[in-house]
Amino acid sequence: MQIFDSIKKMQEWSLQARKQGKSIGLVPTMGYLHDGHLSLVQAARRNCDLVVVSIFVNPLQFGQGEDFEDYPRDLSRDTDLLADAGVDAVFAPAAREMYPAGFSSSVEVSGEITRKMCGISRPGHFKGVTTVCTKLFHACMPDKAFFGQKDAQQLLIIKKMVRELNFPLEIIRVPIVREHDGLALSSRNVYLDAGQRQEALALNKALSQAKEQIAGGERDIARLKDRISGIITASPQAEIDYIEIVNGEDLSELEAVDGIVLIAVAVKFGKTRLIDNLLVEV
Ligand code: AMP
C-alpha cells in the first residue's frame, strides 16, 4: 500500500492508474477509522479496480469552539487497518499541503440544502466540506467516491455539487454501520463517558420507533417529531440540536410523510454532538 502526503505524487499515481485503464474508488475520511469507514472501503473494492482512502482532518469544516484540536487521530493504526483491508493507496496530506499560506479559494453549494439542519448549528461547515472534497477529487481523480448515509446532509450536498459543477465522477451512498446495540459508529463516540454512551442509544431508538409509526400509518410530521423528542429528552444529558423530517432527496420541507423521507437528529451529550438518521419510503 502506497502512502502519499503530496498532492502532486497522489495525482501522478492516479494518472498512471487511469492510463492503465484502472478505475479508482475514493473513500474520503478524517481518520480514526472504524467499521463504518471500512464498509465504505469494502464498497469501493467491490466497485473499483483500485481504492484510495484519504485521511485529513480538515480545519476548514470546523467552527470556532468545535473539536478540531481534540479530534482523535492515529495515522499508524489507520494505515495498518487499511493495509489489512486491501487498500491500494492512502492520501494523508498535512494541512499546509492542502492550504498553503495565502490560500483563499472555496467551493460552496448555496440554497436550502445547506441552510438547514447542520448548516444552522455549524455555520461554514459545508463550505469547508465542499472545498476539501473538491481538492480531494482533484488530487485522487476517482471514478467513484464513497460517502456514508451517516452524514446524510453532507452526502446530498456533495451529490449536488458534483452534478451541478460537472465533476467527472459518481457519488455512491453507503448505509450506516451501527454497534450491536444500535448506536451509529462515529469517531466521536470515544468522547462519550459510560453514562452518555448508554443515553445515546435513545437516538436510534427514537428513529426506529418513528419508522414503526410511519409503517403503522402515521403521516403527521409534528406528532412524529414530538414523539422523537419525548424519547430523546428522557435521557437527562441529551440536549437536542434538531429533529427534522424532510424530503430525503433534497431536504425540502414536507407537509406530511410522503415519498422518500429523511428523519434526522442531532443531539449533544455534554460536549459531544452526535448525528443519526433514517430513510423511509412510503
Ligand atoms: P468522517 O471520518 O467522520 O469524516 O467520515 C468519513 C466517511 O465515513 C463519511 O462519508 C461518513 O459518512 C462515513 N461514515 C462515518 N460513520 C459511518 C457509519 N457509522 N456508517 C457508515 N458510514 C460512516
PDB file of C-alpha atoms and ligand atoms in Angstrom:
ATOM      1  CA  MET A   1       0.000   0.000   0.000  1.00  0.00           C
ATOM      2  CA  GLN A   2       1.325   3.403  -1.021  1.00  0.00           C
ATOM      3  CA  ILE A   3       1.079   6.354   1.372  1.00  0.00           C
ATOM      4  CA  PHE A   4       1.186   9.864  -0.097  1.00  0.00           C
ATOM      5  CA  ASP A   5       1.321  13.202   1.668  1.00  0.00           C
ATOM      6  CA  SER A   6       1.952  15.205  -1.511  1.00  0.00           C
ATOM      7  CA  ILE A   7      -0.872  16.257  -3.855  1.00  0.00           C
ATOM      8  CA  LYS A   8       1.445  16.047  -6.852  1.00  0.00           C
ATOM      9  CA  LYS A   9       2.588  12.477  -6.044  1.00  0.00           C
ATOM     10  CA  MET A  10      -1.008  11.429  -5.458  1.00  0.00           C
ATOM     11  CA  GLN A  11      -2.049  12.892  -8.818  1.00  0.00           C
ATOM     12  CA  GLU A  12       0.842  11.158 -10.604  1.00  0.00           C
ATOM     13  CA  TRP A  13      -0.187   7.790  -9.110  1.00  0.00           C
ATOM     14  CA  SER A  14      -3.839   8.318 -10.081  1.00  0.00           C
ATOM     15  CA  LEU A  15      -2.979   9.484 -13.601  1.00  0.00           C
ATOM     16  CA  GLN A  16      -0.789   6.440 -14.100  1.00  0.00           C
ATOM     17  CA  ALA A  17      -3.556   4.122 -12.861  1.00  0.00           C
ATOM     18  CA  ARG A  18      -6.102   5.743 -15.154  1.00  0.00           C
ATOM     19  CA  LYS A  19      -3.739   5.469 -18.120  1.00  0.00           C
ATOM     20  CA  GLN A  20      -3.595   1.741 -17.434  1.00  0.00           C
ATOM     21  CA  GLY A  21      -7.374   1.641 -17.649  1.00  0.00           C
ATOM     22  CA  LYS A  22      -7.932   1.069 -13.911  1.00  0.00           C
ATOM     23  CA  SER A  23     -10.912   2.594 -12.162  1.00  0.00           C
ATOM     24  CA  ILE A  24     -10.291   4.401  -8.865  1.00  0.00           C
ATOM     25  CA  GLY A  25     -12.619   4.439  -5.855  1.00  0.00           C
ATOM     26  CA  LEU A  26     -12.016   7.179  -3.280  1.00  0.00           C
ATOM     27  CA  VAL A  27     -13.109   6.996   0.350  1.00  0.00           C
ATOM     28  CA  PRO A  28     -12.662  10.419   1.991  1.00  0.00           C
ATOM     29  CA  THR A  29     -12.281  10.269   5.791  1.00  0.00           C
ATOM     30  CA  MET A  30     -10.957  12.256   8.715  1.00  0.00           C
ATOM     31  CA  GLY A  31      -9.259   9.126  10.062  1.00  0.00           C
ATOM     32  CA  TYR A  32      -9.560   7.377  13.441  1.00  0.00           C
ATOM     33  CA  LEU A  33     -11.157   4.642  11.415  1.00  0.00           C
ATOM     34  CA  HIS A  34     -13.959   2.335  12.498  1.00  0.00           C
ATOM     35  CA  ASP A  35     -16.098  -0.325  10.826  1.00  0.00           C
ATOM     36  CA  GLY A  36     -18.289   2.374   9.250  1.00  0.00           C
ATOM     37  CA  HIS A  37     -15.287   3.667   7.306  1.00  0.00           C
ATOM     38  CA  LEU A  38     -14.256   0.109   6.472  1.00  0.00           C
ATOM     39  CA  SER A  39     -17.675  -0.613   4.986  1.00  0.00           C
ATOM     40  CA  LEU A  40     -17.036   2.294   2.575  1.00  0.00           C
ATOM     41  CA  VAL A  41     -13.682   0.692   1.721  1.00  0.00           C
ATOM     42  CA  GLN A  42     -15.398  -2.642   1.045  1.00  0.00           C
ATOM     43  CA  ALA A  43     -17.966  -0.943  -1.193  1.00  0.00           C
ATOM     44  CA  ALA A  44     -15.124   0.762  -3.082  1.00  0.00           C
ATOM     45  CA  ARG A  45     -13.308  -2.552  -3.511  1.00  0.00           C
ATOM     46  CA  ARG A  46     -16.459  -4.154  -4.912  1.00  0.00           C
ATOM     47  CA  ASN A  47     -16.984  -1.285  -7.371  1.00  0.00           C
ATOM     48  CA  CYS A  48     -13.494  -0.237  -8.492  1.00  0.00           C
ATOM     49  CA  ASP A  49     -10.127  -1.722  -9.503  1.00  0.00           C
ATOM     50  CA  LEU A  50      -8.136   0.438  -7.070  1.00  0.00           C
ATOM     51  CA  VAL A  51      -9.084   2.013  -3.747  1.00  0.00           C
ATOM     52  CA  VAL A  52      -7.682   5.246  -2.321  1.00  0.00           C
ATOM     53  CA  VAL A  53      -8.558   6.354   1.205  1.00  0.00           C
ATOM     54  CA  SER A  54      -7.885   9.941   2.185  1.00  0.00           C
ATOM     55  CA  ILE A  55      -7.208  10.811   5.801  1.00  0.00           C
ATOM     56  CA  PHE A  56      -7.371  14.502   6.522  1.00  0.00           C
ATOM     57  CA  VAL A  57      -8.833  16.332   9.498  1.00  0.00           C
ATOM     58  CA  ASN A  58      -9.997  19.344   7.551  1.00  0.00           C
ATOM     59  CA  PRO A  59      -9.621  22.569   9.551  1.00  0.00           C
ATOM     60  CA  LEU A  60     -11.985  24.413   7.179  1.00  0.00           C
ATOM     61  CA  GLN A  61     -15.009  22.391   8.253  1.00  0.00           C
ATOM     62  CA  PHE A  62     -14.615  23.022  11.993  1.00  0.00           C
ATOM     63  CA  GLY A  63     -16.081  26.176  13.518  1.00  0.00           C
ATOM     64  CA  GLN A  64     -14.832  28.295  16.419  1.00  0.00           C
ATOM     65  CA  GLY A  65     -15.065  26.311  19.652  1.00  0.00           C
ATOM     66  CA  GLU A  66     -15.537  22.979  17.868  1.00  0.00           C
ATOM     67  CA  ASP A  67     -13.315  19.938  18.371  1.00  0.00           C
ATOM     68  CA  PHE A  68     -10.654  20.392  15.638  1.00  0.00           C
ATOM     69  CA  GLU A  69      -7.740  20.283  18.131  1.00  0.00           C
ATOM     70  CA  ASP A  70      -9.200  17.383  20.132  1.00  0.00           C
ATOM     71  CA  TYR A  71     -10.422  15.341  17.148  1.00  0.00           C
ATOM     72  CA  PRO A  72      -8.991  11.818  17.625  1.00  0.00           C
ATOM     73  CA  ARG A  73      -6.049  10.982  15.349  1.00  0.00           C
ATOM     74  CA  ASP A  74      -3.991   7.790  14.953  1.00  0.00           C
ATOM     75  CA  LEU A  75      -2.433   7.581  11.496  1.00  0.00           C
ATOM     76  CA  SER A  76      -0.334   4.465  12.097  1.00  0.00           C
ATOM     77  CA  ARG A  77      -3.317   2.488  13.408  1.00  0.00           C
ATOM     78  CA  ASP A  78      -5.385   3.736  10.459  1.00  0.00           C
ATOM     79  CA  THR A  79      -2.799   2.747   7.852  1.00  0.00           C
ATOM     80  CA  ASP A  80      -2.462  -0.737   9.434  1.00  0.00           C
ATOM     81  CA  LEU A  81      -6.245  -1.187   9.202  1.00  0.00           C
ATOM     82  CA  LEU A  82      -6.284  -0.001   5.593  1.00  0.00           C
ATOM     83  CA  ALA A  83      -3.397  -2.253   4.554  1.00  0.00           C
ATOM     84  CA  ASP A  84      -5.297  -5.210   6.059  1.00  0.00           C
ATOM     85  CA  ALA A  85      -8.423  -4.104   4.198  1.00  0.00           C
ATOM     86  CA  GLY A  86      -6.595  -4.296   0.858  1.00  0.00           C
ATOM     87  CA  VAL A  87      -6.453  -0.568   0.150  1.00  0.00           C
ATOM     88  CA  ASP A  88      -4.063   0.447  -2.639  1.00  0.00           C
ATOM     89  CA  ALA A  89      -3.170   3.982  -1.599  1.00  0.00           C
ATOM     90  CA  VAL A  90      -3.639   6.341   1.321  1.00  0.00           C
ATOM     91  CA  PHE A  91      -3.625  10.091   0.797  1.00  0.00           C
ATOM     92  CA  ALA A  92      -2.792  11.793   4.097  1.00  0.00           C
ATOM     93  CA  PRO A  93      -1.649  15.357   3.424  1.00  0.00           C
ATOM     94  CA  ALA A  94      -0.657  17.879   6.084  1.00  0.00           C
ATOM     95  CA  ALA A  95      -2.857  20.969   6.452  1.00  0.00           C
ATOM     96  CA  ARG A  96      -0.142  23.181   4.883  1.00  0.00           C
ATOM     97  CA  GLU A  97      -0.067  20.931   1.812  1.00  0.00           C
ATOM     98  CA  MET A  98      -3.828  21.362   1.330  1.00  0.00           C
ATOM     99  CA  TYR A  99      -3.976  25.002   2.425  1.00  0.00           C
ATOM    100  CA  PRO A 100      -0.631  26.740   1.879  1.00  0.00           C
ATOM    101  CA  ALA A 101      -0.150  30.252   3.221  1.00  0.00           C
ATOM    102  CA  GLY A 102      -2.432  32.677   1.413  1.00  0.00           C
ATOM    103  CA  PHE A 103      -4.936  30.010   0.321  1.00  0.00           C
ATOM    104  CA  SER A 104      -8.233  31.809  -0.289  1.00  0.00           C
ATOM    105  CA  SER A 105     -10.397  29.753  -2.656  1.00  0.00           C
ATOM    106  CA  SER A 106     -13.611  27.959  -1.807  1.00  0.00           C
ATOM    107  CA  VAL A 107     -16.402  25.952  -3.362  1.00  0.00           C
ATOM    108  CA  GLU A 108     -19.859  26.422  -1.915  1.00  0.00           C
ATOM    109  CA  VAL A 109     -23.290  24.947  -2.553  1.00  0.00           C
ATOM    110  CA  SER A 110     -25.892  27.533  -1.630  1.00  0.00           C
ATOM    111  CA  GLY A 111     -29.637  27.286  -1.098  1.00  0.00           C
ATOM    112  CA  GLU A 112     -31.953  25.499   1.294  1.00  0.00           C
ATOM    113  CA  ILE A 113     -29.944  22.252   1.306  1.00  0.00           C
ATOM    114  CA  THR A 114     -27.006  23.897   3.120  1.00  0.00           C
ATOM    115  CA  ARG A 115     -29.036  26.390   5.177  1.00  0.00           C
ATOM    116  CA  LYS A 116     -30.837  23.941   7.426  1.00  0.00           C
ATOM    117  CA  MET A 117     -30.016  21.209   9.958  1.00  0.00           C
ATOM    118  CA  CYS A 118     -26.209  21.064  10.456  1.00  0.00           C
ATOM    119  CA  GLY A 119     -25.950  24.216   8.304  1.00  0.00           C
ATOM    120  CA  ILE A 120     -27.591  26.183  11.115  1.00  0.00           C
ATOM    121  CA  SER A 121     -25.650  24.770  14.044  1.00  0.00           C
ATOM    122  CA  ARG A 122     -22.329  24.626  12.169  1.00  0.00           C
ATOM    123  CA  PRO A 123     -22.034  27.799  10.042  1.00  0.00           C
ATOM    124  CA  GLY A 124     -19.366  27.428   7.346  1.00  0.00           C
ATOM    125  CA  HIS A 125     -19.140  23.663   7.880  1.00  0.00           C
ATOM    126  CA  PHE A 126     -20.477  22.604   4.490  1.00  0.00           C
ATOM    127  CA  LYS A 127     -18.421  25.215   2.645  1.00  0.00           C
ATOM    128  CA  GLY A 128     -15.377  23.602   4.275  1.00  0.00           C
ATOM    129  CA  VAL A 129     -16.611  20.150   3.259  1.00  0.00           C
ATOM    130  CA  THR A 130     -17.279  21.035  -0.394  1.00  0.00           C
ATOM    131  CA  THR A 131     -13.956  22.871  -0.653  1.00  0.00           C
ATOM    132  CA  VAL A 132     -11.951  19.950   0.742  1.00  0.00           C
ATOM    133  CA  CYS A 133     -13.857  17.385  -1.335  1.00  0.00           C
ATOM    134  CA  THR A 134     -13.097  19.402  -4.467  1.00  0.00           C
ATOM    135  CA  LYS A 135      -9.392  19.311  -3.588  1.00  0.00           C
ATOM    136  CA  LEU A 136      -9.524  15.594  -2.726  1.00  0.00           C
ATOM    137  CA  PHE A 137     -11.275  14.824  -6.017  1.00  0.00           C
ATOM    138  CA  HIS A 138      -8.628  16.769  -7.932  1.00  0.00           C
ATOM    139  CA  ALA A 139      -5.796  15.070  -6.045  1.00  0.00           C
ATOM    140  CA  CYS A 140      -7.102  11.491  -6.254  1.00  0.00           C
ATOM    141  CA  MET A 141      -9.062  11.655  -9.534  1.00  0.00           C
ATOM    142  CA  PRO A 142     -11.586   8.964  -8.610  1.00  0.00           C
ATOM    143  CA  ASP A 143     -14.170   7.440 -10.932  1.00  0.00           C
ATOM    144  CA  LYS A 144     -16.381   6.912  -7.878  1.00  0.00           C
ATOM    145  CA  ALA A 145     -16.322   8.406  -4.389  1.00  0.00           C
ATOM    146  CA  PHE A 146     -17.991   6.659  -1.458  1.00  0.00           C
ATOM    147  CA  PHE A 147     -19.842   8.537   1.283  1.00  0.00           C
ATOM    148  CA  GLY A 148     -21.791   7.286   4.294  1.00  0.00           C
ATOM    149  CA  GLN A 149     -25.510   7.777   4.789  1.00  0.00           C
ATOM    150  CA  LYS A 150     -24.481   8.600   8.391  1.00  0.00           C
ATOM    151  CA  ASP A 151     -23.768  12.156   7.148  1.00  0.00           C
ATOM    152  CA  ALA A 152     -26.951  12.358   5.086  1.00  0.00           C
ATOM    153  CA  GLN A 153     -26.880  16.119   4.521  1.00  0.00           C
ATOM    154  CA  GLN A 154     -23.199  16.049   3.510  1.00  0.00           C
ATOM    155  CA  LEU A 155     -23.888  13.229   1.025  1.00  0.00           C
ATOM    156  CA  LEU A 156     -26.727  15.137  -0.669  1.00  0.00           C
ATOM    157  CA  ILE A 157     -24.726  18.383  -0.797  1.00  0.00           C
ATOM    158  CA  ILE A 158     -21.739  16.644  -2.385  1.00  0.00           C
ATOM    159  CA  LYS A 159     -24.006  14.876  -4.882  1.00  0.00           C
ATOM    160  CA  LYS A 160     -25.487  18.254  -5.829  1.00  0.00           C
ATOM    161  CA  MET A 161     -22.040  19.852  -6.176  1.00  0.00           C
ATOM    162  CA  VAL A 162     -20.771  17.008  -8.369  1.00  0.00           C
ATOM    163  CA  ARG A 163     -23.874  17.143 -10.545  1.00  0.00           C
ATOM    164  CA  GLU A 164     -24.040  20.910 -10.895  1.00  0.00           C
ATOM    165  CA  LEU A 165     -20.312  21.516 -11.400  1.00  0.00           C
ATOM    166  CA  ASN A 166     -19.860  18.508 -13.730  1.00  0.00           C
ATOM    167  CA  PHE A 167     -17.213  16.677 -11.737  1.00  0.00           C
ATOM    168  CA  PRO A 168     -16.422  13.557 -13.803  1.00  0.00           C
ATOM    169  CA  LEU A 169     -17.192  11.085 -11.033  1.00  0.00           C
ATOM    170  CA  GLU A 170     -20.053   9.265  -9.384  1.00  0.00           C
ATOM    171  CA  ILE A 171     -21.039   9.552  -5.732  1.00  0.00           C
ATOM    172  CA  ILE A 172     -22.014   6.262  -4.096  1.00  0.00           C
ATOM    173  CA  ARG A 173     -24.093   6.144  -0.904  1.00  0.00           C
ATOM    174  CA  VAL A 174     -23.173   3.523   1.716  1.00  0.00           C
ATOM    175  CA  PRO A 175     -25.612   2.553   4.539  1.00  0.00           C
ATOM    176  CA  ILE A 176     -24.988   3.400   8.215  1.00  0.00           C
ATOM    177  CA  VAL A 177     -22.997   0.847  10.220  1.00  0.00           C
ATOM    178  CA  ARG A 178     -24.133   0.523  13.850  1.00  0.00           C
ATOM    179  CA  GLU A 179     -22.853  -1.078  17.052  1.00  0.00           C
ATOM    180  CA  HIS A 180     -24.674  -4.256  18.130  1.00  0.00           C
ATOM    181  CA  ASP A 181     -26.937  -2.105  20.338  1.00  0.00           C
ATOM    182  CA  GLY A 182     -27.853   0.327  17.560  1.00  0.00           C
ATOM    183  CA  LEU A 183     -25.514   3.273  18.208  1.00  0.00           C
ATOM    184  CA  ALA A 184     -24.229   4.584  14.855  1.00  0.00           C
ATOM    185  CA  LEU A 185     -20.444   4.220  14.667  1.00  0.00           C
ATOM    186  CA  SER A 186     -18.638   7.555  14.837  1.00  0.00           C
ATOM    187  CA  SER A 187     -15.074   8.623  15.557  1.00  0.00           C
ATOM    188  CA  ARG A 188     -16.620  10.986  18.130  1.00  0.00           C
ATOM    189  CA  ASN A 189     -18.145   8.128  20.164  1.00  0.00           C
ATOM    190  CA  VAL A 190     -14.803   7.910  22.037  1.00  0.00           C
ATOM    191  CA  TYR A 191     -15.680  11.234  23.709  1.00  0.00           C
ATOM    192  CA  LEU A 192     -18.733   9.688  25.441  1.00  0.00           C
ATOM    193  CA  ASP A 193     -18.465   8.523  29.054  1.00  0.00           C
ATOM    194  CA  ALA A 194     -20.269   5.312  30.026  1.00  0.00           C
ATOM    195  CA  GLY A 195     -23.449   7.130  31.060  1.00  0.00           C
ATOM    196  CA  GLN A 196     -23.584   9.231  27.898  1.00  0.00           C
ATOM    197  CA  ARG A 197     -22.849   6.141  25.768  1.00  0.00           C
ATOM    198  CA  GLN A 198     -25.922   4.476  27.295  1.00  0.00           C
ATOM    199  CA  GLU A 199     -28.096   7.566  26.896  1.00  0.00           C
ATOM    200  CA  ALA A 200     -27.033   7.952  23.260  1.00  0.00           C
ATOM    201  CA  LEU A 201     -28.968   4.774  22.413  1.00  0.00           C
ATOM    202  CA  ALA A 202     -32.051   7.000  22.528  1.00  0.00           C
ATOM    203  CA  LEU A 203     -31.202   8.313  19.036  1.00  0.00           C
ATOM    204  CA  ASN A 204     -31.577   5.008  17.231  1.00  0.00           C
ATOM    205  CA  LYS A 205     -34.499   4.043  19.480  1.00  0.00           C
ATOM    206  CA  ALA A 206     -36.381   7.253  18.624  1.00  0.00           C
ATOM    207  CA  LEU A 207     -35.662   6.894  14.880  1.00  0.00           C
ATOM    208  CA  SER A 208     -36.707   3.223  14.862  1.00  0.00           C
ATOM    209  CA  GLN A 209     -39.960   3.991  16.674  1.00  0.00           C
ATOM    210  CA  ALA A 210     -40.744   6.778  14.206  1.00  0.00           C
ATOM    211  CA  LYS A 211     -40.188   4.303  11.372  1.00  0.00           C
ATOM    212  CA  GLU A 212     -42.590   1.850  13.020  1.00  0.00           C
ATOM    213  CA  GLN A 213     -45.196   4.553  13.477  1.00  0.00           C
ATOM    214  CA  ILE A 214     -44.899   5.502   9.808  1.00  0.00           C
ATOM    215  CA  ALA A 215     -45.261   1.826   8.873  1.00  0.00           C
ATOM    216  CA  GLY A 216     -48.391   1.819  11.042  1.00  0.00           C
ATOM    217  CA  GLY A 217     -49.876   4.700   9.022  1.00  0.00           C
ATOM    218  CA  GLU A 218     -48.726   7.840  10.877  1.00  0.00           C
ATOM    219  CA  ARG A 219     -48.131  10.699   8.413  1.00  0.00           C
ATOM    220  CA  ASP A 220     -48.215  13.729  10.710  1.00  0.00           C
ATOM    221  CA  ILE A 221     -44.761  15.302  10.965  1.00  0.00           C
ATOM    222  CA  ALA A 222     -45.382  17.376  14.109  1.00  0.00           C
ATOM    223  CA  ARG A 223     -46.644  14.334  16.021  1.00  0.00           C
ATOM    224  CA  LEU A 224     -43.694  12.216  14.874  1.00  0.00           C
ATOM    225  CA  LYS A 225     -41.216  14.926  15.900  1.00  0.00           C
ATOM    226  CA  ASP A 226     -42.905  15.235  19.316  1.00  0.00           C
ATOM    227  CA  ARG A 227     -42.542  11.524  19.960  1.00  0.00           C
ATOM    228  CA  ILE A 228     -38.899  11.527  18.843  1.00  0.00           C
ATOM    229  CA  SER A 229     -38.266  14.475  21.134  1.00  0.00           C
ATOM    230  CA  GLY A 230     -40.004  12.699  24.033  1.00  0.00           C
ATOM    231  CA  ILE A 231     -37.793   9.623  23.695  1.00  0.00           C
ATOM    232  CA  ILE A 232     -34.577  11.643  23.406  1.00  0.00           C
ATOM    233  CA  THR A 233     -35.313  14.064  26.245  1.00  0.00           C
ATOM    234  CA  ALA A 234     -35.995  11.103  28.555  1.00  0.00           C
ATOM    235  CA  SER A 235     -32.175  10.896  28.616  1.00  0.00           C
ATOM    236  CA  PRO A 236     -31.200  13.527  31.206  1.00  0.00           C
ATOM    237  CA  GLN A 237     -27.965  14.636  29.484  1.00  0.00           C
ATOM    238  CA  ALA A 238     -29.440  14.906  25.978  1.00  0.00           C
ATOM    239  CA  GLU A 239     -29.655  18.387  24.517  1.00  0.00           C
ATOM    240  CA  ILE A 240     -31.479  18.370  21.184  1.00  0.00           C
ATOM    241  CA  ASP A 241     -29.934  20.434  18.389  1.00  0.00           C
ATOM    242  CA  TYR A 242     -32.526  19.463  15.762  1.00  0.00           C
ATOM    243  CA  ILE A 243     -35.097  16.881  14.800  1.00  0.00           C
ATOM    244  CA  GLU A 244     -36.018  17.062  11.103  1.00  0.00           C
ATOM    245  CA  ILE A 245     -38.366  15.110   8.880  1.00  0.00           C
ATOM    246  CA  VAL A 246     -37.734  16.265   5.307  1.00  0.00           C
ATOM    247  CA  ASN A 247     -37.614  15.155   1.689  1.00  0.00           C
ATOM    248  CA  GLY A 248     -34.878  12.501   1.525  1.00  0.00           C
ATOM    249  CA  GLU A 249     -33.590  13.637  -1.851  1.00  0.00           C
ATOM    250  CA  ASP A 250     -33.211  17.404  -1.457  1.00  0.00           C
ATOM    251  CA  LEU A 251     -34.043  18.098   2.220  1.00  0.00           C
ATOM    252  CA  SER A 252     -37.005  20.301   1.257  1.00  0.00           C
ATOM    253  CA  GLU A 253     -39.862  20.726   3.741  1.00  0.00           C
ATOM    254  CA  LEU A 254     -42.771  18.289   3.646  1.00  0.00           C
ATOM    255  CA  GLU A 255     -46.397  18.830   4.584  1.00  0.00           C
ATOM    256  CA  ALA A 256     -46.748  15.183   5.539  1.00  0.00           C
ATOM    257  CA  VAL A 257     -44.734  11.986   5.357  1.00  0.00           C
ATOM    258  CA  ASP A 258     -44.711  11.049   1.674  1.00  0.00           C
ATOM    259  CA  GLY A 259     -42.206   9.599  -0.807  1.00  0.00           C
ATOM    260  CA  ILE A 260     -38.577   9.201   0.286  1.00  0.00           C
ATOM    261  CA  VAL A 261     -38.331  10.798   3.697  1.00  0.00           C
ATOM    262  CA  LEU A 262     -35.282  11.521   5.852  1.00  0.00           C
ATOM    263  CA  ILE A 263     -35.687  11.568   9.613  1.00  0.00           C
ATOM    264  CA  ALA A 264     -32.551  13.188  11.009  1.00  0.00           C
ATOM    265  CA  VAL A 265     -31.468  14.156  14.510  1.00  0.00           C
ATOM    266  CA  ALA A 266     -28.530  15.974  16.070  1.00  0.00           C
ATOM    267  CA  VAL A 267     -28.157  15.749  19.839  1.00  0.00           C
ATOM    268  CA  LYS A 268     -25.479  16.860  22.266  1.00  0.00           C
ATOM    269  CA  PHE A 269     -24.412  14.758  25.235  1.00  0.00           C
ATOM    270  CA  GLY A 270     -22.173  17.044  27.245  1.00  0.00           C
ATOM    271  CA  LYS A 271     -19.667  18.410  24.735  1.00  0.00           C
ATOM    272  CA  THR A 272     -20.226  15.607  22.220  1.00  0.00           C
ATOM    273  CA  ARG A 273     -22.583  16.260  19.341  1.00  0.00           C
ATOM    274  CA  LEU A 274     -23.955  13.144  17.672  1.00  0.00           C
ATOM    275  CA  ILE A 275     -25.986  12.856  14.472  1.00  0.00           C
ATOM    276  CA  ASP A 276     -28.095   9.970  13.239  1.00  0.00           C
ATOM    277  CA  ASN A 277     -30.798   9.431  10.649  1.00  0.00           C
ATOM    278  CA  LEU A 278     -33.087   7.017   8.903  1.00  0.00           C
ATOM    279  CA  LEU A 279     -34.500   6.970   5.373  1.00  0.00           C
ATOM    280  CA  VAL A 280     -38.055   5.705   4.928  1.00  0.00           C
ATOM    281  CA  GLU A 281     -40.054   5.292   1.763  1.00  0.00           C
ATOM    282  CA  VAL A 282     -43.838   5.363   1.779  1.00  0.00           C
TER     283      VAL A 282
HETATM  284  P1  AMP B   1     -15.558  11.024   8.840  1.00  0.00           P
HETATM  285  O1  AMP B   1     -14.228  10.375   9.045  1.00  0.00           O
HETATM  286  O2  AMP B   1     -16.385  11.106  10.068  1.00  0.00           O
HETATM  287  O3  AMP B   1     -15.469  12.322   8.076  1.00  0.00           O
HETATM  288  O4  AMP B   1     -16.364  10.054   7.880  1.00  0.00           O
HETATM  289  C1  AMP B   1     -15.840   9.657   6.647  1.00  0.00           C
HETATM  290  C2  AMP B   1     -16.906   8.933   5.882  1.00  0.00           C
HETATM  291  O5  AMP B   1     -17.346   7.795   6.626  1.00  0.00           O
HETATM  292  C3  AMP B   1     -18.166   9.802   5.625  1.00  0.00           C
HETATM  293  O6  AMP B   1     -18.632   9.549   4.313  1.00  0.00           O
HETATM  294  C4  AMP B   1     -19.130   9.281   6.654  1.00  0.00           C
HETATM  295  O7  AMP B   1     -20.487   9.438   6.288  1.00  0.00           O
HETATM  296  C5  AMP B   1     -18.749   7.815   6.709  1.00  0.00           C
HETATM  297  N1  AMP B   1     -19.196   7.227   7.975  1.00  0.00           N
HETATM  298  C6  AMP B   1     -18.952   7.700   9.230  1.00  0.00           C
HETATM  299  N2  AMP B   1     -19.578   6.920  10.144  1.00  0.00           N
HETATM  300  C7  AMP B   1     -20.232   5.962   9.446  1.00  0.00           C
HETATM  301  C8  AMP B   1     -21.078   4.862   9.819  1.00  0.00           C
HETATM  302  N3  AMP B   1     -21.369   4.599  11.087  1.00  0.00           N
HETATM  303  N4  AMP B   1     -21.571   4.092   8.833  1.00  0.00           N
HETATM  304  C9  AMP B   1     -21.281   4.352   7.523  1.00  0.00           C
HETATM  305  N5  AMP B   1     -20.505   5.354   7.106  1.00  0.00           N
HETATM  306  C10 AMP B   1     -19.975   6.151   8.055  1.00  0.00           C
END
